[in-house]
CSV table of C-alpha atoms and ligand atoms in Angstrom, one decimal:
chain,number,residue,atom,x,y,z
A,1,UNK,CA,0.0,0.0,0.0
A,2,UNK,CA,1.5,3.6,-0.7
A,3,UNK,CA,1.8,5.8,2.3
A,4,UNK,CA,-0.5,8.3,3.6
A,5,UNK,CA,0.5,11.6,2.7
A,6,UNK,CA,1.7,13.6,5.5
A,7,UNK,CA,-0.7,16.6,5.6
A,8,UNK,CA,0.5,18.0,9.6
A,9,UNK,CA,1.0,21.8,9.5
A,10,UNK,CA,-1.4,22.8,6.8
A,11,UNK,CA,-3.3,25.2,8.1
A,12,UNK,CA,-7.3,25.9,8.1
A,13,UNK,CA,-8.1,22.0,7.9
A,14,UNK,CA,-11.5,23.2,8.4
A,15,UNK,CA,-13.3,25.1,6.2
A,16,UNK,CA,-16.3,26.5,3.8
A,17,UNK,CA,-14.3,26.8,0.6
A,18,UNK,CA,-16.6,24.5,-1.7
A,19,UNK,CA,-14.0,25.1,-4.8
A,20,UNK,CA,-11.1,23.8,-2.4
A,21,UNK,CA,-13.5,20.7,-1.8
A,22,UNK,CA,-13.8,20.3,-5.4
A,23,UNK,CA,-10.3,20.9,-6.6
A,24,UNK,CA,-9.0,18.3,-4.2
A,25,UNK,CA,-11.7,15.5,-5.0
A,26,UNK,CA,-11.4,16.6,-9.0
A,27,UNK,CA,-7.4,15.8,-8.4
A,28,UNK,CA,-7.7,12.4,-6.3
A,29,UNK,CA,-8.1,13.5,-2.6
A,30,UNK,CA,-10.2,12.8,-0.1
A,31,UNK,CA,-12.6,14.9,1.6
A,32,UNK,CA,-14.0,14.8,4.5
A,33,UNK,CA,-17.8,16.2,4.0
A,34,UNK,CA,-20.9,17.0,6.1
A,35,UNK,CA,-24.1,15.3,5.8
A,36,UNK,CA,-27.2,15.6,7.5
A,37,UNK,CA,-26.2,12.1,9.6
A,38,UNK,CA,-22.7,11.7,10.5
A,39,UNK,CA,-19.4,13.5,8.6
A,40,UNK,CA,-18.5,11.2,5.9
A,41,UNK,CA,-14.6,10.8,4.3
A,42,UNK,CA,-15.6,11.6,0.6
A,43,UNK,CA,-13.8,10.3,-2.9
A,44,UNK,CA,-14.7,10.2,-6.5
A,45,UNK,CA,-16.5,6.8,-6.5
A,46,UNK,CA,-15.2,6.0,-10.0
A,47,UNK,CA,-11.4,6.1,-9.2
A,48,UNK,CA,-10.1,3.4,-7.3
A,49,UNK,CA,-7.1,4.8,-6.4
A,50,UNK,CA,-9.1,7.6,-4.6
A,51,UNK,CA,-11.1,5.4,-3.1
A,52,UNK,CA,-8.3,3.7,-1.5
A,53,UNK,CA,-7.3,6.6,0.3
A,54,UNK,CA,-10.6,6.1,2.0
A,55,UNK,CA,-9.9,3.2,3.5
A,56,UNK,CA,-6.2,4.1,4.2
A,57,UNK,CA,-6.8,6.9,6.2
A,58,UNK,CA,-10.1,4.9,8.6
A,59,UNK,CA,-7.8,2.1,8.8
A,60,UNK,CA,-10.8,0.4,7.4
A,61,UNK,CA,-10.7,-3.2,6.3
A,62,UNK,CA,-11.5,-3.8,2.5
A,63,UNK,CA,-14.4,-6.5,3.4
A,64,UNK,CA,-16.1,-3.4,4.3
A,65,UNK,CA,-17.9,-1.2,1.3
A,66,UNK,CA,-18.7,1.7,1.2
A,67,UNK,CA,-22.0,4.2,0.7
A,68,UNK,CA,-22.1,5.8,-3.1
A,69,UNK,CA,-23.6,9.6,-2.5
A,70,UNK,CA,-25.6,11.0,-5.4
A,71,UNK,CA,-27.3,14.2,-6.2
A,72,UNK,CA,-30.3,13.4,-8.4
A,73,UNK,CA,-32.4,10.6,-9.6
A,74,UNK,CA,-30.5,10.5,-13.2
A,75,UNK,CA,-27.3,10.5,-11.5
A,76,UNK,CA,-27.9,7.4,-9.5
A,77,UNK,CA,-28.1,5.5,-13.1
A,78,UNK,CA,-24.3,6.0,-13.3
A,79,UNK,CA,-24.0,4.1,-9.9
A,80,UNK,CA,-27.3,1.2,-10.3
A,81,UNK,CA,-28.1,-1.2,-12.5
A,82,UNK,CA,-31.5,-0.6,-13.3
A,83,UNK,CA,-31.6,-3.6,-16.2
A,84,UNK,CA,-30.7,-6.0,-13.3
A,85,UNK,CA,-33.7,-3.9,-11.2
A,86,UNK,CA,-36.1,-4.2,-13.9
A,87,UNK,CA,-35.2,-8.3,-14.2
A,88,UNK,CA,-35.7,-8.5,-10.6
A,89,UNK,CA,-39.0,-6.5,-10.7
A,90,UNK,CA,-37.9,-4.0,-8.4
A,91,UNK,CA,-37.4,-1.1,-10.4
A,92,UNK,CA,-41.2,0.3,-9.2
A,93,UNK,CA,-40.4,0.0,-5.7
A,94,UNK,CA,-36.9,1.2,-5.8
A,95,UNK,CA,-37.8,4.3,-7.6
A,96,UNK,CA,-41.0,4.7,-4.8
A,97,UNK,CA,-38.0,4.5,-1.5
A,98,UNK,CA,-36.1,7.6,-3.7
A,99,UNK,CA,-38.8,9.3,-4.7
A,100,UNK,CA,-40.6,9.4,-1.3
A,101,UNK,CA,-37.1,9.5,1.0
A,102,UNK,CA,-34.4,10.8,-1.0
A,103,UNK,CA,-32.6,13.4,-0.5
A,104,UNK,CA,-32.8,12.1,3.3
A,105,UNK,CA,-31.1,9.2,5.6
A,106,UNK,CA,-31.8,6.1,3.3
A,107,UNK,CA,-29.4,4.4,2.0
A,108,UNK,CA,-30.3,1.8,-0.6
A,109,UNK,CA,-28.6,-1.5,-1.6
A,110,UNK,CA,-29.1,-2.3,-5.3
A,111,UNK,CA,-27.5,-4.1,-8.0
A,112,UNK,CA,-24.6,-1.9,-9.4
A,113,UNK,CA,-23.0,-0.9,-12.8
A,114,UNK,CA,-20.6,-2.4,-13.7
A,115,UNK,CA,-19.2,1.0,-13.3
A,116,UNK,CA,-18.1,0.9,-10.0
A,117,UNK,CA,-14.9,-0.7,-8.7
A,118,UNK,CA,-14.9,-3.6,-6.6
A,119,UNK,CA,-13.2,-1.3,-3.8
A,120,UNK,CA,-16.3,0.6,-3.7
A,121,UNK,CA,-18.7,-2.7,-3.0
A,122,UNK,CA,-16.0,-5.0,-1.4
A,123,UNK,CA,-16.5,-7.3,-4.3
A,124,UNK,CA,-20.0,-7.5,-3.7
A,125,UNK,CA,-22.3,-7.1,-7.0
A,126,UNK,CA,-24.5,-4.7,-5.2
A,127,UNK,CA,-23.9,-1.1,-4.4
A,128,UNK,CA,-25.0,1.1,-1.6
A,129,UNK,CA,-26.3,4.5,-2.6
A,130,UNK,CA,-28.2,7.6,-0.8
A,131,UNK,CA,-29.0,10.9,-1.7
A,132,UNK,CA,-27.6,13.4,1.4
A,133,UNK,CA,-30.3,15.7,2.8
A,134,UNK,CA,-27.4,18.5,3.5
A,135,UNK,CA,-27.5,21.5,0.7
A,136,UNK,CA,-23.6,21.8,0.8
A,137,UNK,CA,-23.0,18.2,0.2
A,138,UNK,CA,-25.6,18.4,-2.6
A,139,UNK,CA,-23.7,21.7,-3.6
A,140,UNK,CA,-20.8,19.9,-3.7
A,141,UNK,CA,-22.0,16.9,-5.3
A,142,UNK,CA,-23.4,18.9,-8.4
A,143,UNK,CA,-20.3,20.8,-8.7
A,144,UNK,CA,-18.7,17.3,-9.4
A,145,UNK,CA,-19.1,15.2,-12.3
A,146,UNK,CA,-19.1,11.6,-10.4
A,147,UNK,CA,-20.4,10.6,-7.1
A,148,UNK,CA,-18.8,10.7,-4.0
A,149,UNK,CA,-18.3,7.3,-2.3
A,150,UNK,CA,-18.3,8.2,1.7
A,151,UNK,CA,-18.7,6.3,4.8
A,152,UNK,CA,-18.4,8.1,7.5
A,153,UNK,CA,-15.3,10.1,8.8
A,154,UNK,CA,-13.9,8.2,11.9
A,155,UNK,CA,-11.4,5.6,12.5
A,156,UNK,CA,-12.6,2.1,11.8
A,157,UNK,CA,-14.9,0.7,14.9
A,158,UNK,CA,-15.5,3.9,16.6
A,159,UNK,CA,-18.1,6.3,17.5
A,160,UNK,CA,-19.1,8.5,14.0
A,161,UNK,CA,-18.4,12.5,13.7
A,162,UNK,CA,-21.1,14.9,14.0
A,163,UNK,CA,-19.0,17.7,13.8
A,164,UNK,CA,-16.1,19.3,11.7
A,165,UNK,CA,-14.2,19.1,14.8
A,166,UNK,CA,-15.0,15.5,15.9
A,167,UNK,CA,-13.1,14.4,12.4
A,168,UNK,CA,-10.3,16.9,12.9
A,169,UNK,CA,-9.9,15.4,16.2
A,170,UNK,CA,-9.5,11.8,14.5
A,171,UNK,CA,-8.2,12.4,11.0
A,172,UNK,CA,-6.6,15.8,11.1
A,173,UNK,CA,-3.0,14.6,10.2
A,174,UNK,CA,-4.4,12.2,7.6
A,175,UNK,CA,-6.5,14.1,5.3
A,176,UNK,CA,-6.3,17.7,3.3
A,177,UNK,CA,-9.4,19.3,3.9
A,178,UNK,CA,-13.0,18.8,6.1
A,179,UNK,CA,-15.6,21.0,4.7
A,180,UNK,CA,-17.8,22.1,7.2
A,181,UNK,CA,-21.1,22.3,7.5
A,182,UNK,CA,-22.2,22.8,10.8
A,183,UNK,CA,-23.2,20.2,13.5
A,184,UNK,CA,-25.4,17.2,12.2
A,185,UNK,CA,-29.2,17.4,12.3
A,186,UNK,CA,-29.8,13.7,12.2
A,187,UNK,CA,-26.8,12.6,14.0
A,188,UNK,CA,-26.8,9.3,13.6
A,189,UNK,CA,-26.1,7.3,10.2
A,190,UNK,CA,-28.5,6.4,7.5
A,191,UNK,CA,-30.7,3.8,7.8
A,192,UNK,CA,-30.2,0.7,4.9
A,193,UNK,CA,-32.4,-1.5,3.0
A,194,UNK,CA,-31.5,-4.1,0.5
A,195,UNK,CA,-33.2,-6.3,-1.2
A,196,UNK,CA,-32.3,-9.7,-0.6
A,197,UNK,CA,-32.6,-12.0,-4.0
A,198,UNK,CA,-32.7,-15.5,-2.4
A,199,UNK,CA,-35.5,-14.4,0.6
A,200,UNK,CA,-37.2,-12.4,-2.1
A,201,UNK,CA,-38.1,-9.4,0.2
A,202,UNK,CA,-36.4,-6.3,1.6
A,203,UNK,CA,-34.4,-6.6,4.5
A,204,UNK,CA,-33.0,-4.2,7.1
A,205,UNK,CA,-29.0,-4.4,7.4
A,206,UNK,CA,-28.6,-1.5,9.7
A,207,UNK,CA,-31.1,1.2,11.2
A,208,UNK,CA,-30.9,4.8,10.9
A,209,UNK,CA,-32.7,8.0,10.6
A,210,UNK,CA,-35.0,7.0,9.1
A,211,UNK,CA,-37.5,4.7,10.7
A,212,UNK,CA,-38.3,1.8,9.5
A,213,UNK,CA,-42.2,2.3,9.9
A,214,UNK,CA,-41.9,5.1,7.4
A,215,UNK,CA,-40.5,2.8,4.8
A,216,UNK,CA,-42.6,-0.1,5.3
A,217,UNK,CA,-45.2,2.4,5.0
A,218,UNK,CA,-44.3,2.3,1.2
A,219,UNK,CA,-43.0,-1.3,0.4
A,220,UNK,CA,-44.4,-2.9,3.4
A,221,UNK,CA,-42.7,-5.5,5.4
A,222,UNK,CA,-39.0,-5.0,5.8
A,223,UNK,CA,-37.4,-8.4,7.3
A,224,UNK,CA,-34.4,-8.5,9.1
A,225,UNK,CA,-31.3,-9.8,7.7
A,226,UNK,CA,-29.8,-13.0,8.2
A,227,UNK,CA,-26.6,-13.6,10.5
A,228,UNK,CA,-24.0,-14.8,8.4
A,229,UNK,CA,-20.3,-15.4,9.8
A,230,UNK,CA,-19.0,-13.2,7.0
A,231,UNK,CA,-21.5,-10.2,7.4
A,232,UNK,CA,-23.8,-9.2,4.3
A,233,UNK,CA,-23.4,-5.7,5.4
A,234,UNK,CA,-20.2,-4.8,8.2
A,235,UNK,CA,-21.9,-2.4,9.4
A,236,UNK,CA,-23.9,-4.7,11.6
A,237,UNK,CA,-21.0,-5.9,12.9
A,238,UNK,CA,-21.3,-6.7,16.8
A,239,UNK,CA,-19.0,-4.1,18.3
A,240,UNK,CA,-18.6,-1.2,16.1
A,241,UNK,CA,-19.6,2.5,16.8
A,242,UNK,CA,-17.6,1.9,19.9
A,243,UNK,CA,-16.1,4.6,22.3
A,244,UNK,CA,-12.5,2.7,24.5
A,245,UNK,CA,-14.6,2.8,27.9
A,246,UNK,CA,-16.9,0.2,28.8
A,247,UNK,CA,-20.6,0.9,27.7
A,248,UNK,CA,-23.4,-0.6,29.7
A,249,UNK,CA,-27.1,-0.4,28.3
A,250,UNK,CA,-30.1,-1.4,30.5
A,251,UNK,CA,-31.7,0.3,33.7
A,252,UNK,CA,-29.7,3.1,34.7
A,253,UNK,CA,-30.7,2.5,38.6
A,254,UNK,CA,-29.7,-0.8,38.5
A,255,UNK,CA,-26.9,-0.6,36.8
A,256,UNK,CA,-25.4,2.4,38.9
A,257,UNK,CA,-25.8,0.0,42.2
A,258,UNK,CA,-23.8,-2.7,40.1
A,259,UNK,CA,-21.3,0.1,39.0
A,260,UNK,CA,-20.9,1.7,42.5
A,261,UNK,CA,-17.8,2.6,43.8
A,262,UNK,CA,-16.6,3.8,40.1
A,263,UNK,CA,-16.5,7.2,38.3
A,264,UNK,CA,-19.7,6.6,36.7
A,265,UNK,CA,-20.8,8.9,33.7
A,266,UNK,CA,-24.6,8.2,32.3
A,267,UNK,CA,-26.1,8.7,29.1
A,268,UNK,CA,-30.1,9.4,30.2
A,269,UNK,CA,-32.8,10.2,27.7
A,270,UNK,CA,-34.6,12.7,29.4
A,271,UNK,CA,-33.9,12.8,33.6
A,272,UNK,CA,-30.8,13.4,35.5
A,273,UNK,CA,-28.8,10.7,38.3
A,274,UNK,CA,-26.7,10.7,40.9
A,275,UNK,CA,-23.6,10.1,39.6
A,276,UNK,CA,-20.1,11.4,38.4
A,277,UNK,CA,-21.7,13.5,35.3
A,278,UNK,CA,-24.9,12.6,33.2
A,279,UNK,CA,-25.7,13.9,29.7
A,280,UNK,CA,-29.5,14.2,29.1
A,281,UNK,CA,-29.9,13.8,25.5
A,282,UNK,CA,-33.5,15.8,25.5
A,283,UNK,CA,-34.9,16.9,28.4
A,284,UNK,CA,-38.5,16.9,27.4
A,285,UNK,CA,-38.1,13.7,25.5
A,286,UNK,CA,-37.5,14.1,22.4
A,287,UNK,CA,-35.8,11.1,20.1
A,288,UNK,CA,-34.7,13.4,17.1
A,289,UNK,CA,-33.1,15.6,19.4
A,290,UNK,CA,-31.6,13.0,21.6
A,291,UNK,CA,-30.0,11.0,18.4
A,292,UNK,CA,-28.5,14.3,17.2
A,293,UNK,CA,-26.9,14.7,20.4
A,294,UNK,CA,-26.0,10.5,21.0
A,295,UNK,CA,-22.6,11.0,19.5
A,296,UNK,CA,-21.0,14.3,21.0
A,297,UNK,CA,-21.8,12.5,24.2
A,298,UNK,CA,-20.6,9.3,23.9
A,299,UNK,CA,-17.1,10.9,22.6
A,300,UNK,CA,-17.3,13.7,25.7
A,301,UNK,CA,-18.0,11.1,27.7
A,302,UNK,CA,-14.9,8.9,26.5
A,303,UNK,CA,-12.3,11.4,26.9
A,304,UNK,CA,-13.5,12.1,30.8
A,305,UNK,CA,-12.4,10.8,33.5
A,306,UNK,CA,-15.0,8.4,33.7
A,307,UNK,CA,-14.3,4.6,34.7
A,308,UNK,CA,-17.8,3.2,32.5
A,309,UNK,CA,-20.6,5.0,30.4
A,310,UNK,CA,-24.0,3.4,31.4
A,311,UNK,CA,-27.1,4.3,29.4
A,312,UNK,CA,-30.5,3.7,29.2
A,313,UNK,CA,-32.6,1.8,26.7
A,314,UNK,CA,-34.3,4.5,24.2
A,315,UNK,CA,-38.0,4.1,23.1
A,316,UNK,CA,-37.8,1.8,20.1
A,317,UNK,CA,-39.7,4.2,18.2
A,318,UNK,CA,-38.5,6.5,15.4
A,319,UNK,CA,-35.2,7.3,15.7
A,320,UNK,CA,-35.4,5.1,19.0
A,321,UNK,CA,-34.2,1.8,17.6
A,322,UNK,CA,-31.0,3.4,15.6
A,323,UNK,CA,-30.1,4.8,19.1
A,324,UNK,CA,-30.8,1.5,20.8
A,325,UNK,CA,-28.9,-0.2,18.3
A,326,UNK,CA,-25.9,1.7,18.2
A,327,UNK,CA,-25.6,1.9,22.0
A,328,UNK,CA,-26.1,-1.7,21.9
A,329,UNK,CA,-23.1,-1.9,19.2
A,330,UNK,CA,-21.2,0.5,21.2
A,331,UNK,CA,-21.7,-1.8,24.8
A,332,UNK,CA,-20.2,-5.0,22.8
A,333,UNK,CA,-17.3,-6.2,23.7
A,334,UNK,CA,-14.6,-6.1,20.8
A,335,UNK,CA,-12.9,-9.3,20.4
B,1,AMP,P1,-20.6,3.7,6.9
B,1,AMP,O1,-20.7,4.6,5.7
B,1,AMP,O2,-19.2,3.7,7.6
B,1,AMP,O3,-21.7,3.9,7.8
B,1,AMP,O4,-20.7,2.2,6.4
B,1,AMP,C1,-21.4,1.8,5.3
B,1,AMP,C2,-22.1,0.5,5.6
B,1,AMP,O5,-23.0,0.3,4.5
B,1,AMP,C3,-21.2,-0.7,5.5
B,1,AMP,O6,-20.6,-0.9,6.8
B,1,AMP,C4,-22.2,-1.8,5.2
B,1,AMP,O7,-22.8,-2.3,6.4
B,1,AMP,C5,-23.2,-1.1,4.4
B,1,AMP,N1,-23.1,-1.4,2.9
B,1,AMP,C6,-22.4,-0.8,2.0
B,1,AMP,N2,-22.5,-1.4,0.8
B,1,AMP,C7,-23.2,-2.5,1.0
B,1,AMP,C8,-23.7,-3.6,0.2
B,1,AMP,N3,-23.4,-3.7,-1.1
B,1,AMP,N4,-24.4,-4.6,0.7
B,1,AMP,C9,-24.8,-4.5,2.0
B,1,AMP,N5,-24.4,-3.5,2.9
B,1,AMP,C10,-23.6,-2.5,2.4
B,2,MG,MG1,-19.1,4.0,9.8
């Protein structure tokens, strides 16, 4: 593998200057971009060698592939096979999910073009693609003429950025340039659907923001995907999204008499406890608001002083169950 360039000293990592953006991802860079989920590490989609930076700089393993970002309907043709679709007689309800979510936190998982390199999909023969709800990555995006593979802009395994400064934090040294767009409205990664040729239905690999009622609203029932030892999609792996201090999930009460005796910091949806620091996520219990806010705290909360992060069990509705699930992810223990 060729080394990372070495980008320390450059000044003004952060930024606002779009035609920076572009001039770097035109030339082979990577980019770290916002979106209205997480920050994602952007590269042109069609250019492997780009690509690879990608996973260079996340010290991300290559059985892991990556989300294509798009920034209309036509230019999702470039990215999707939509003769395999139309053979599969999905194209309908494909087209429905973007017309009715997109631009917005669904991701999709379709059979791609032969277009796309293997980097991009891990080998796989479909492709993962979203339209981003944020108008500066869509500004971006149109100023380009390829889409922008992107997963998001952290260091393999752990907890995903939600601010400019959360990625300098991480990737600073490794990368030339994170455009930024202010903190994260969603705050916590997409949701993503496939559909899965041998169970003949849509299934759920990971969810996001946005809910799965919503979608099966439009295609009705979503199954869940099978286990597999080698993970359809490795972003369901068990531990992943996970801060270094031991997370606990469950009832916080309980849990704190288990815990006591430590430096105890809590993650609480709505009420405080007595212990070494709690962040509330929303005080009068609101899920959007408390998933935009998930992430800061689990990384505050890492960097303390703390001995172990506890945390309640969310509501599973709405946004509920992609905070359950990433706590859950984030509470596993890494092998
Ligand atoms: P990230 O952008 O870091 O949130 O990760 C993207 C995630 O999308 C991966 O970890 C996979 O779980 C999922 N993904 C990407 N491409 C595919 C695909 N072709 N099939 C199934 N899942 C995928
Ligand atoms: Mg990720």
């Amino acid at each position: 593998m060729a080394a990372i360039p070495d980008f320390c000293g450059v000044k003004d990592i952060i930024g606002t200057d779009l035609g920076r953006a572009t001039e770097l991802l035109r030339t082979g860079e990577v980019v770290a971009i916002p979106t209205e989920t997480v920050y994602g590490l952007a590269a042109n989609a069609f250019d492997e060698a780009a690509v690879l930076k990608i996973f260079q700089a996340k010290q991300r393993p290559a059985f892991d592939p990556l989300i294509v970002h798009v920034h209309s309907l036509e230019q999702v043709e470039a990215v999707v096979s939509f003769s395999d679709l139309e053979r599969m007689g999905m194209r309908k309800e494909a087209e429905a999910l973007m017309e009715k979510f997109w631009p917005g936190p669904l991701t999709l998982v379709l059979p791609k073009a032969d277009r796309v390199p293997d980097l991009v999909t891990s080998g796989l023969d479909t492709v993962a693609v979203r339209m981003p709800a944020h108008p500066m990555a869509l500004e971006l995006l149109r100023a380009l003429d390829f889409p922008l593979a992107a997963p998001s802009a952290n260091p393999f395994g752990y907890v995903s950025p939600t601010t400019s400064q959360h990625v300098a934090d991480q990737l600073g040294d490794k990368i030339p340039y994170i455009l930024d767009g202010g903190p994260c409205t969603v705050g916590v990664e997409s949701t993503i659907i496939g559909w899965e040729r041998d169970a003949e239905q849509w299934v759920l690999y990971r969810p996001g923001g946005t809910p799965i009622s919503d979608i099966e609203a439009v295609i009705g029932t979503v199954g869940q995907a099978r286990k597999t030892i080698i993970p359809a999609s490795p972003g369901t792996l068990e531990s992943h999204y996970a801060p270094r201090k031991p997370v606990f999930i469950g009832d916080v009460r309980s849990l704190l008499k288990e815990h006591f005796g430590k430096r105890i910091a809590v993650i609480s949806f709505t009420q405080n406890h007595e212990a070494w620091r709690t962040v509330v996520l929303s005080r009068n219990g609101n899920i959007a608001e408390a998933a935009r806010h998930l992430f800061a705290a689990l990384r505050s909360l890492d960097s303390s002083e703390a001995d172990v992060i506890l945390a309640d069990i969310f509501p599973q509705e709405g946004l509920g169950a992609a905070i359950n699930d990433r706590l859950r992810r984030a509470s596993a223990k890494r092998n």
